[in-house]
């Protein structure tokens, strides 16, 4: 199937749903990504912190070499973990990600976390994020990254960043799922036209035991995973589901075209997370 896209930034297209790769390693990671590409996934989310960029890169290269997909059709995201690095190190981290992924550009590069522990004293994160963002803007201007964004940023982190930013982040990737609704961050991003990616769209697995979500799924004749993803899409979020299980990788794509009514959208928004 073809995953629908959203347009963002300078008219670029981004598949509305991406495959998460957290905790996918080595041969399993390669298998999952190859299967996902066969099924129609084009958008993959990784990070330096996940320590799997080499495996992701191997899978992408294998798929491209086999003619299953072209680079243009793929949308690849990685993230910089920046707590101990000086400004010049951002480019080094980025180049290492590119090398491990065997790519010559990234579609999206994110600041992974706004305030890692070593940066919490005296709000050191503010200065650090401003420096990292400037380096990312430079990489964007050189054409090495197609879009830049942030992850796990709350409104006060974004406000601080925007004081010195030349570019507004294209994306904020935050934890969002039925029962996990970060209202202030969602509203801030909507006001500033920052796309919201939903990490942990199944509450990192917790949703599957929730009877209220099961009731909504039963009503539509769908699985819990499918209605959770449909909810995310109807909210305008871009969900990043992760699974190692072939049948789930396939069925999770079957979430487009489910029309949840207003009552069920509210039920899902407010279930206990
Ligand atoms: P998810 O919410 O995607 O949940 C993954 C869990 O759900 C796994 O246990 C998986 O099991 C299970 N699952 C998937 N599909 C189904 C299904 N159809 N039926 C039943 N169970 C299912 O959690 P993640 O934490 O992996 O988040 C998704 C992605 O978001 C990550 O992989 C990563 O890319 C990103 N992320 C980003 C963060 C950030 O700080 N920016 C933080 C955390 C995640 P199984 O695999 O066994 O099938």
CSV table of C-alpha atoms in Angstrom, one decimal, residues 13-137:
chain,number,residue,atom,x,y,z
A,13,UNK,CA,6.3,15.5,1.4
A,14,UNK,CA,6.6,13.2,4.5
A,15,UNK,CA,4.8,9.9,4.9
A,16,UNK,CA,2.1,10.3,7.6
A,17,UNK,CA,3.2,7.1,9.4
A,18,UNK,CA,6.7,5.9,10.0
A,19,UNK,CA,8.2,2.7,11.5
A,20,UNK,CA,9.9,3.2,14.9
A,21,UNK,CA,13.2,1.3,15.3
A,22,UNK,CA,14.0,1.7,19.0
A,23,UNK,CA,15.4,-1.6,20.4
A,24,UNK,CA,15.7,-3.1,16.9
A,25,UNK,CA,19.2,-4.5,16.4
A,26,UNK,CA,21.3,-6.3,13.9
A,27,UNK,CA,19.7,-9.1,11.8
A,28,UNK,CA,16.3,-8.5,13.4
A,29,UNK,CA,16.4,-4.8,12.5
A,30,UNK,CA,17.4,-5.6,8.9
A,31,UNK,CA,14.6,-8.2,8.6
A,32,UNK,CA,12.0,-5.8,10.0
A,33,UNK,CA,13.0,-2.9,7.7
A,34,UNK,CA,13.1,-5.1,4.6
A,35,UNK,CA,9.6,-6.5,5.4
A,36,UNK,CA,8.3,-3.0,6.1
A,37,UNK,CA,9.6,-1.7,2.8
A,38,UNK,CA,8.0,-4.6,1.0
A,39,UNK,CA,4.7,-3.7,2.7
A,40,UNK,CA,4.9,0.0,1.8
A,41,UNK,CA,6.6,1.7,4.7
A,42,UNK,CA,8.9,4.5,3.5
A,43,UNK,CA,9.5,6.5,6.6
A,44,UNK,CA,11.9,5.1,9.3
A,45,UNK,CA,12.8,6.7,12.6
A,46,UNK,CA,16.2,6.1,14.2
A,47,UNK,CA,18.7,7.9,16.5
A,48,UNK,CA,22.3,7.8,17.4
A,49,UNK,CA,21.2,6.8,20.9
A,50,UNK,CA,19.5,3.6,19.5
A,51,UNK,CA,22.8,2.2,18.4
A,52,UNK,CA,21.2,0.7,15.3
A,53,UNK,CA,22.0,3.1,12.5
A,54,UNK,CA,24.4,0.6,10.9
A,55,UNK,CA,21.7,-2.1,10.8
A,56,UNK,CA,19.1,0.4,9.5
A,57,UNK,CA,21.6,1.5,6.8
A,58,UNK,CA,22.3,-2.1,5.8
A,59,UNK,CA,18.6,-2.8,5.4
A,60,UNK,CA,18.1,0.4,3.3
A,61,UNK,CA,21.0,-0.3,1.1
A,62,UNK,CA,19.9,-3.9,0.5
A,63,UNK,CA,16.4,-2.7,-0.4
A,64,UNK,CA,17.7,-0.1,-2.7
A,65,UNK,CA,20.2,-2.5,-4.4
A,66,UNK,CA,17.4,-5.0,-4.8
A,67,UNK,CA,15.3,-2.3,-6.6
A,68,UNK,CA,12.6,-2.5,-3.9
A,69,UNK,CA,12.8,1.3,-3.3
A,70,UNK,CA,14.7,4.4,-4.3
A,71,UNK,CA,16.4,6.9,-2.1
A,72,UNK,CA,13.8,9.6,-3.2
A,73,UNK,CA,11.0,7.4,-1.9
A,74,UNK,CA,12.5,7.0,1.5
A,75,UNK,CA,12.1,9.4,4.4
A,76,UNK,CA,14.8,8.8,7.0
A,77,UNK,CA,15.0,10.5,10.4
A,78,UNK,CA,17.9,10.5,12.9
A,79,UNK,CA,18.5,12.4,16.1
A,80,UNK,CA,21.5,14.0,17.8
A,81,UNK,CA,22.2,13.4,21.5
A,82,UNK,CA,24.1,16.5,22.4
A,83,UNK,CA,24.8,16.8,26.1
A,84,UNK,CA,28.5,16.5,26.1
A,85,UNK,CA,29.4,17.9,22.7
A,86,UNK,CA,30.8,21.2,21.6
A,87,UNK,CA,29.2,23.0,18.7
A,88,UNK,CA,31.7,21.6,16.1
A,89,UNK,CA,30.7,18.1,17.3
A,90,UNK,CA,27.2,18.3,15.9
A,91,UNK,CA,28.5,18.1,12.4
A,92,UNK,CA,30.7,15.1,13.5
A,93,UNK,CA,27.7,13.3,15.0
A,94,UNK,CA,25.7,14.0,11.9
A,95,UNK,CA,28.5,12.8,9.6
A,96,UNK,CA,28.8,9.6,11.7
A,97,UNK,CA,25.0,9.0,11.4
A,98,UNK,CA,25.2,9.5,7.6
A,99,UNK,CA,28.1,7.1,7.4
A,100,UNK,CA,26.4,4.4,9.5
A,101,UNK,CA,23.2,4.8,7.5
A,102,UNK,CA,25.1,4.7,4.2
A,103,UNK,CA,23.3,7.8,3.0
A,104,UNK,CA,24.4,11.1,1.6
A,105,UNK,CA,21.6,13.2,3.1
A,106,UNK,CA,19.0,12.9,5.9
A,107,UNK,CA,15.4,13.8,5.4
A,108,UNK,CA,15.0,14.9,9.0
A,109,UNK,CA,17.4,15.5,11.8
A,110,UNK,CA,16.2,16.2,15.4
A,111,UNK,CA,17.6,17.4,18.7
A,112,UNK,CA,16.7,14.2,20.6
A,113,UNK,CA,16.1,15.7,24.1
A,114,UNK,CA,15.9,19.3,25.2
A,115,UNK,CA,17.6,19.1,28.6
A,116,UNK,CA,19.7,15.9,29.2
A,117,UNK,CA,20.8,15.7,32.9
A,118,UNK,CA,24.3,17.2,32.5
A,119,UNK,CA,22.7,20.4,31.1
A,120,UNK,CA,20.1,21.0,33.8
A,121,UNK,CA,22.2,23.1,36.1
A,122,UNK,CA,21.8,26.9,35.5
A,123,UNK,CA,19.6,26.1,32.5
A,124,UNK,CA,22.8,25.2,30.5
A,125,UNK,CA,20.5,23.5,28.0
A,126,UNK,CA,19.3,26.9,26.7
A,127,UNK,CA,22.7,27.9,25.4
A,128,UNK,CA,23.5,24.4,24.2
A,129,UNK,CA,20.3,24.0,22.2
A,130,UNK,CA,20.8,27.4,20.6
A,131,UNK,CA,24.3,26.3,19.5
A,132,UNK,CA,23.2,22.9,18.3
A,133,UNK,CA,20.3,24.4,16.4
A,134,UNK,CA,22.6,26.9,14.7
A,135,UNK,CA,24.8,24.0,13.5
A,136,UNK,CA,21.8,22.1,12.3
A,137,UNK,CA,20.6,25.2,10.4
